[in-house]
Amino acid sequence: MVLSAEQVSLIGQVFESYVLEHHRDEILAILREADEQAHYPVVVDALTLFETNMEIGEFFNAFPSEVLPIFDSALRRAALAALQESAEPAELSLKQNLHARVSGLPVCPELTREHIPKSKDVGHFLSVTGTVIRTSSVKVLEFERSYICNKCKHVFAVKADFEQYYAFCRPAACLNEEGCNSTKFMCLSGTTSSPTCCRDYQEIKIQEQVQRLSVGSIPRCMVVVLEDDLVDSCKSGDDITVYGVVMQRWKPFHEGARCDLELVLKANYVKVNNEQLAGVVIDEEVRKEFEDFWERHRSDPLAGRNEILASLCPQVFGLYLVKLAVAMVLAGGVQRTDAAGTRTRGESHLLLVGDPGTGKSQFLKYAVKIMPRSVLTAGIGSTSAGSSCLLAANSP
């Protein structure tokens, strides 16, 4: 089932009026920017949008891949309307690369996930929370090519197929509505110059957050595809919430070889949950508590240190020397620079060696819980030489 022309028109009109009412200032700020080729996002709250028109919410949940381009087109029309209604049009310029970024989905099991989606979620727009464990370099992606028919000289565009790793499927016949049906045409893109229809492209891999898993569960991973303004929006170690469509993709078919399907999340919006400065979370109350604590132990600082160590990983009894080492690694040090300009890092490594059942994993899990940027890896997926020696080639 596809959307009818009336439904497409309804979705476009409702979204255009919504952004003009709730995001006019953001649109005007974008129109004041000097760079006309840059990509600009407008973050839309899904709850507010669905309350405006519940029918839009039903269409969005049923056909997210078709509705999101309609939102972008409506956003460009809203920007044009805001430009025409502005009192200072000379200072504004119309931007074509506007993107509607949907966030704030209702908190329910059907839309919000803390675990990696499965095959039953293909085609659904979801909110997935995880930790970034790998980011690829930003690449240039050709997403559209133009062809010209040798018979009727009709020019038509062919988009890259996301499900086949953005491969271009050559059309079987001319797409002229007059019924040419010729099978001979020539590609115009890249004949005299480099491809013109390109965009920024990046892939990241997210992992389920360990603190949200049950005991004994192995965290699973999923590839997330970022495009345009979303690239470089996060880095390894960040806790993020990705809003996007669950899709599947496969590599070109080969005779006698099995076709392997891969589930990926095509992101529409990325929210970094730990994007705050370290000094922001230290308010006056915490600072006063810190000063009062060390004031009480001024005569015996080691007693204060021991009190802190006793509260570190309380599920493990004793082992104060190990707790002291873990606390020093988590606190870190100060980077030093000698007279020759050589920098010595302040962070140190820690190697815990012991018999099974002595609490090594408990210290690691506790460190993951109290550190804002951390990734817990296990022996699965690592080589016999150790997890630090694991090398994996990114897919092209």
Coordinates of C-alpha atoms in Angstrom, one line a residue:
M1 CA 0.0 0.0 0.0
V2 CA 1.2 3.5 -0.9
L3 CA 0.1 6.9 0.0
S4 CA -2.5 8.5 -2.4
A5 CA -2.1 12.0 -3.8
E6 CA -4.7 13.3 -1.4
Q7 CA -2.9 11.9 1.6
V8 CA 0.4 13.3 0.4
S9 CA -1.2 16.7 0.0
L10 CA -2.8 16.5 3.5
I11 CA 0.5 15.5 5.1
G12 CA 2.4 18.3 3.4
Q13 CA -0.2 21.0 4.3
V14 CA -0.5 20.0 7.9
F15 CA 3.3 19.9 8.4
E16 CA 3.9 23.2 6.6
S17 CA 1.4 25.0 8.8
Y18 CA 2.8 23.3 11.9
V19 CA 6.4 24.4 11.3
L20 CA 5.3 27.9 10.4
E21 CA 3.5 28.1 13.8
H22 CA 6.0 26.4 16.0
H23 CA 9.4 26.8 14.3
R24 CA 9.2 30.1 12.4
D25 CA 12.0 31.7 14.4
E26 CA 14.3 28.7 13.6
I27 CA 13.5 28.9 9.9
L28 CA 14.2 32.6 9.8
A29 CA 17.5 32.1 11.6
I30 CA 18.5 29.5 9.0
L31 CA 17.5 31.9 6.2
R32 CA 19.9 34.5 7.6
E33 CA 22.8 32.1 7.3
A34 CA 25.3 32.9 4.5
D35 CA 26.1 29.4 3.2
E36 CA 23.3 28.3 0.8
Q37 CA 24.8 24.9 0.1
A38 CA 25.0 23.7 3.8
H39 CA 22.5 21.3 5.3
Y40 CA 20.3 22.7 8.0
P41 CA 18.1 20.7 10.5
V42 CA 14.8 21.7 12.1
V43 CA 14.1 19.4 15.1
V44 CA 10.4 18.7 15.4
D45 CA 8.8 17.2 18.5
A46 CA 6.7 14.2 17.5
L47 CA 4.3 14.4 20.4
T48 CA 3.4 18.0 19.6
L49 CA 3.1 17.2 15.9
F50 CA 0.8 14.2 16.4
E51 CA -1.4 16.2 18.8
T52 CA -1.9 18.7 16.0
N53 CA -3.3 16.0 13.7
M54 CA -3.6 12.4 14.8
E55 CA -4.0 11.2 11.2
I56 CA -0.5 12.4 10.5
G57 CA 0.8 10.3 13.3
E58 CA -0.9 7.2 11.9
F59 CA 0.6 7.8 8.4
F60 CA 4.0 8.5 9.9
N61 CA 4.0 5.2 11.9
A62 CA 2.8 3.2 9.0
F63 CA 4.9 4.7 6.2
P64 CA 7.9 6.5 7.7
S65 CA 10.2 6.2 4.6
E66 CA 7.5 7.9 2.4
V67 CA 6.4 10.5 5.0
L68 CA 9.9 11.9 5.8
P69 CA 10.6 13.2 2.3
I70 CA 7.2 14.8 2.3
F71 CA 8.2 16.6 5.6
D72 CA 11.4 17.9 3.9
S73 CA 9.4 19.2 0.9
A74 CA 6.9 20.9 3.2
L75 CA 9.7 22.4 5.2
R76 CA 11.2 24.0 2.1
R77 CA 7.7 25.4 1.2
A78 CA 7.4 26.8 4.7
A79 CA 10.8 28.4 4.4
L80 CA 9.7 30.1 1.1
A81 CA 6.5 31.3 2.7
A82 CA 8.5 32.7 5.7
L83 CA 10.8 34.5 3.3
Q84 CA 8.0 36.1 1.4
E85 CA 6.2 37.2 4.6
S86 CA 9.4 38.6 6.2
A87 CA 9.8 42.3 6.7
E88 CA 13.5 42.1 5.7
P89 CA 13.7 39.8 2.7
A90 CA 16.9 41.4 1.5
E91 CA 18.8 39.9 4.4
L92 CA 17.5 36.4 3.8
S93 CA 18.3 33.8 1.3
L94 CA 16.3 30.6 0.5
K95 CA 18.0 27.3 1.5
Q96 CA 17.3 24.1 -0.4
N97 CA 19.0 21.7 1.9
L98 CA 16.5 21.7 4.8
H99 CA 15.8 18.6 6.8
A100 CA 13.0 17.8 9.3
R101 CA 14.4 15.9 12.2
V102 CA 11.8 14.1 14.3
S103 CA 12.5 13.5 18.0
G104 CA 10.5 13.0 21.2
L105 CA 8.6 9.9 20.3
P106 CA 6.1 8.7 22.9
V107 CA 7.6 6.4 25.5
C108 CA 6.1 3.1 24.6
P109 CA 7.5 -0.4 23.7
E110 CA 6.3 0.0 20.1
L111 CA 8.4 3.2 19.4
T112 CA 11.1 3.4 22.1
R113 CA 13.7 0.7 22.4
E114 CA 16.7 0.1 24.8
H115 CA 17.7 -3.0 22.9
I116 CA 18.8 -3.6 19.3
P117 CA 15.7 -4.0 17.0
K118 CA 15.0 -7.3 15.3
S119 CA 13.7 -8.3 11.9
K120 CA 10.0 -7.7 12.9
D121 CA 10.9 -4.0 13.2
V122 CA 11.9 -3.5 9.6
G123 CA 10.1 -0.5 8.1
H124 CA 9.2 1.1 11.5
F125 CA 10.4 4.4 12.8
L126 CA 12.0 3.8 16.3
S127 CA 14.0 5.5 19.0
V128 CA 17.0 3.3 19.9
T129 CA 19.4 4.1 22.8
G130 CA 23.0 2.7 22.8
T131 CA 26.7 3.5 23.1
V132 CA 28.8 4.3 20.1
I133 CA 31.6 1.8 19.8
R134 CA 32.9 2.6 16.3
T135 CA 32.7 5.5 13.8
S136 CA 33.9 5.4 10.2
S137 CA 35.4 8.2 8.3
V138 CA 33.1 10.6 6.4
K139 CA 32.7 9.6 2.8
V140 CA 31.2 11.2 -0.3
L141 CA 28.1 9.3 -1.5
E142 CA 26.6 9.6 -5.0
F143 CA 22.8 9.2 -4.5
E144 CA 21.4 10.0 -7.9
R145 CA 22.3 9.7 -11.6
S146 CA 20.8 11.2 -14.7
Y147 CA 20.2 9.2 -17.9
I148 CA 19.2 10.4 -21.4
C149 CA 17.3 8.2 -23.8
N150 CA 19.0 7.8 -27.2
K151 CA 15.7 7.6 -29.0
C152 CA 13.4 10.4 -27.5
K153 CA 16.2 12.4 -25.7
H154 CA 14.1 12.2 -22.5
V155 CA 16.3 12.9 -19.4
F156 CA 15.3 11.1 -16.2
A157 CA 16.9 10.5 -12.8
V158 CA 17.6 7.2 -11.1
K159 CA 18.2 7.1 -7.3
A160 CA 20.7 4.8 -5.6
D161 CA 19.1 1.8 -3.9
F162 CA 19.8 1.9 -0.1
E163 CA 19.0 -1.7 0.3
Q164 CA 21.8 -2.7 -2.1
Y165 CA 24.5 -0.6 -0.4
Y166 CA 23.5 2.4 -2.7
A167 CA 24.0 0.5 -5.9
F168 CA 22.5 2.0 -9.1
C169 CA 20.1 -0.4 -10.8
R170 CA 20.1 0.4 -14.5
P171 CA 16.4 1.0 -15.7
A172 CA 15.0 -1.6 -18.0
A173 CA 13.3 0.9 -20.3
C174 CA 12.9 4.6 -20.9
L175 CA 10.8 6.3 -18.2
N176 CA 9.1 8.8 -20.6
E177 CA 5.4 9.0 -19.9
E178 CA 4.6 9.2 -23.6
G179 CA 5.5 5.5 -24.0
C180 CA 9.0 5.5 -25.6
N181 CA 10.0 2.2 -24.0
S182 CA 13.5 2.4 -25.5
T183 CA 16.1 0.3 -23.9
K184 CA 19.1 2.3 -25.0
F185 CA 20.1 5.3 -23.0
M186 CA 23.3 6.9 -21.7
C187 CA 24.3 8.0 -18.2
L188 CA 25.0 11.8 -18.0
S189 CA 26.5 11.8 -14.5
G190 CA 30.3 11.7 -14.5
T191 CA 30.7 11.9 -18.3
T192 CA 32.4 15.3 -18.4
S193 CA 33.0 16.0 -14.7
S194 CA 32.7 14.4 -11.3
P195 CA 29.2 13.3 -10.1
T196 CA 27.0 16.2 -9.1
C197 CA 24.4 14.6 -6.9
C198 CA 26.5 13.7 -3.8
R199 CA 26.1 13.9 0.0
D200 CA 28.1 13.3 3.1
Y201 CA 27.9 9.8 4.4
Q202 CA 29.1 8.0 7.6
E203 CA 28.4 4.7 9.3
I204 CA 28.6 4.2 13.1
K205 CA 28.1 1.1 15.2
I206 CA 26.1 1.3 18.4
Q207 CA 26.0 -1.2 21.3
E208 CA 23.4 -2.0 23.8
Q209 CA 24.1 -0.3 27.1
V210 CA 25.4 -2.8 29.6
Q211 CA 23.7 -1.4 32.6
R212 CA 20.3 -2.1 30.9
L213 CA 21.0 -5.8 30.2
S214 CA 20.1 -8.7 32.4
V215 CA 22.8 -10.8 34.1
G216 CA 24.8 -12.9 31.7
S217 CA 23.5 -11.2 28.5
I218 CA 26.0 -10.2 25.8
P219 CA 25.4 -6.7 24.4
R220 CA 24.5 -6.7 20.7
C221 CA 25.5 -4.2 18.1
M222 CA 23.9 -2.5 15.1
V223 CA 25.1 -0.3 12.2
V224 CA 23.6 3.2 12.0
V225 CA 23.8 5.2 8.7
L226 CA 24.3 9.0 9.0
E227 CA 23.8 11.4 6.1
D228 CA 24.1 15.1 5.5
D229 CA 24.1 17.2 8.7
L230 CA 24.1 14.1 10.9
V231 CA 27.7 13.1 10.1
D232 CA 30.3 13.7 12.8
S233 CA 27.4 14.4 15.3
C234 CA 28.8 11.8 17.8
K235 CA 32.0 10.1 18.6
S236 CA 33.1 6.7 20.1
G237 CA 32.0 6.3 23.7
D238 CA 29.0 8.7 23.5
D239 CA 25.6 7.5 24.8
I240 CA 23.2 8.4 22.1
T241 CA 19.5 8.1 21.1
V242 CA 19.0 7.5 17.4
Y243 CA 15.6 8.2 15.8
G244 CA 15.4 6.5 12.5
V245 CA 13.9 3.8 10.2
V246 CA 14.9 0.1 10.6
M247 CA 15.9 -1.1 7.2
Q248 CA 17.6 -4.2 5.7
R249 CA 20.3 -4.3 3.1
W250 CA 22.3 -6.9 1.2
K251 CA 25.2 -7.0 -1.2
P252 CA 24.9 -7.9 -4.9
F253 CA 23.8 -11.4 -5.7
H254 CA 26.2 -14.0 -6.9
E255 CA 25.3 -17.4 -8.3
G256 CA 25.8 -20.2 -5.8
A257 CA 26.4 -17.8 -2.9
R258 CA 24.0 -17.2 0.0
C259 CA 22.5 -13.7 0.3
D260 CA 23.2 -12.3 3.7
L261 CA 20.7 -9.7 5.0
E262 CA 21.8 -7.0 7.5
L263 CA 19.6 -4.9 9.7
V264 CA 20.6 -1.2 9.8
L265 CA 19.1 1.9 11.2
K266 CA 18.9 4.8 8.8
A267 CA 19.1 7.8 11.2
N268 CA 16.8 10.8 10.9
Y269 CA 18.0 12.4 14.1
V270 CA 20.8 11.7 16.6
K271 CA 20.7 13.0 20.2
V272 CA 23.8 12.8 22.3
N273 CA 22.8 12.2 25.9
N274 CA 26.1 12.9 27.6
E275 CA 26.9 16.1 25.7
Q276 CA 27.7 18.3 28.6
L277 CA 30.8 19.8 30.0
A278 CA 32.3 18.2 33.1
G279 CA 32.2 21.5 35.0
V280 CA 28.5 21.9 34.5
V281 CA 27.4 19.0 36.7
I282 CA 29.5 20.3 39.6
D283 CA 27.2 22.7 41.3
E284 CA 27.8 24.7 44.5
E285 CA 26.1 22.0 46.7
V286 CA 28.5 19.3 45.4
R287 CA 31.5 21.6 45.8
K288 CA 30.5 22.4 49.4
E289 CA 30.1 18.7 50.2
F290 CA 33.5 18.0 48.8
E291 CA 35.1 20.8 50.8
D292 CA 33.3 19.7 54.0
F293 CA 34.4 16.1 53.5
W294 CA 38.1 16.9 53.3
E295 CA 37.8 19.5 56.1
R296 CA 36.6 16.7 58.4
H297 CA 39.7 14.6 57.5
R298 CA 42.2 17.4 57.4
S299 CA 44.2 15.8 60.3
D300 CA 44.2 12.3 58.7
P301 CA 43.7 12.5 54.8
L302 CA 44.3 8.7 54.5
A303 CA 41.2 8.0 56.6
G304 CA 39.2 10.1 54.1
R305 CA 40.8 8.1 51.3
N306 CA 39.9 4.8 53.0
E307 CA 36.3 6.0 53.4
I308 CA 36.1 6.7 49.7
L309 CA 37.6 3.3 48.8
A310 CA 35.1 1.6 51.1
S311 CA 32.2 3.0 49.0
L312 CA 33.9 2.0 45.7
C313 CA 32.3 -1.1 44.2
P314 CA 30.6 -2.0 47.5
Q315 CA 29.5 -5.5 46.3
V316 CA 33.2 -6.6 46.6
F317 CA 34.4 -7.0 50.2
G318 CA 38.0 -5.9 51.0
L319 CA 40.6 -5.7 48.2
Y320 CA 41.4 -2.1 49.1
L321 CA 44.6 -2.1 47.1
V322 CA 42.7 -3.1 43.9
K323 CA 40.0 -0.5 44.7
L324 CA 42.8 2.2 45.1
A325 CA 44.2 1.3 41.7
V326 CA 40.8 1.4 40.0
A327 CA 40.0 4.8 41.7
M328 CA 43.3 6.2 40.5
V329 CA 42.7 5.1 36.9
L330 CA 39.2 6.5 36.9
A331 CA 40.3 9.8 38.4
G332 CA 43.1 10.2 35.9
G333 CA 46.1 12.4 36.1
V334 CA 47.5 15.6 34.6
Q335 CA 49.2 15.8 31.2
R336 CA 52.8 17.0 31.4
T337 CA 55.0 18.7 28.8
D338 CA 58.7 18.7 29.2
A339 CA 61.2 21.4 28.0
A340 CA 61.6 19.6 24.6
G341 CA 57.8 19.8 24.0
T342 CA 57.2 16.1 24.5
R343 CA 53.8 15.4 26.0
T344 CA 53.3 12.7 28.5
R345 CA 49.7 11.6 29.0
G346 CA 48.1 11.7 32.4
E347 CA 45.9 8.6 32.0
S348 CA 47.3 5.3 33.0
H349 CA 46.4 1.7 32.1
L350 CA 45.4 -1.0 34.5
L351 CA 45.8 -4.8 34.2
L352 CA 43.8 -7.0 36.6
V353 CA 45.0 -10.6 36.8
G354 CA 43.4 -13.1 39.2
D355 CA 41.6 -16.4 39.6
P356 CA 38.0 -16.8 38.4
G357 CA 35.5 -15.5 40.9
T358 CA 37.7 -12.8 42.5
G359 CA 35.6 -9.9 41.3
K360 CA 37.5 -8.6 38.2
S361 CA 34.4 -8.3 36.1
Q362 CA 32.6 -6.5 39.0
F363 CA 35.2 -3.8 39.0
L364 CA 34.8 -3.3 35.3
K365 CA 31.0 -3.1 35.4
Y366 CA 31.2 -0.7 38.3
A367 CA 33.6 1.5 36.3
V368 CA 31.2 1.5 33.3
K369 CA 28.3 2.7 35.5
I370 CA 30.1 5.7 37.1
M371 CA 32.0 6.9 34.0
P372 CA 29.9 9.0 31.5
R373 CA 32.0 7.8 28.5
S374 CA 32.9 4.1 28.6
V375 CA 32.5 0.9 26.6
L376 CA 32.6 -2.6 28.1
T377 CA 33.9 -5.3 25.9
A378 CA 34.1 -9.0 26.6
G379 CA 36.2 -11.9 25.3
I380 CA 33.7 -12.7 22.6
G381 CA 34.8 -10.9 19.4
S382 CA 38.4 -10.6 20.6
T383 CA 41.4 -12.5 19.5
S384 CA 43.3 -14.9 21.7
A385 CA 46.0 -12.2 22.1
G386 CA 43.5 -9.9 23.8
S387 CA 40.8 -7.4 23.0
S388 CA 43.3 -4.6 22.3
C389 CA 44.6 -6.6 19.3
L390 CA 41.3 -7.0 17.6
L391 CA 41.3 -5.6 14.0
A392 CA 38.1 -5.4 11.9
A393 CA 37.9 -3.9 8.4
N394 CA 35.0 -1.6 7.9
S395 CA 32.7 -2.4 5.0
P396 CA 33.1 -0.2 1.9

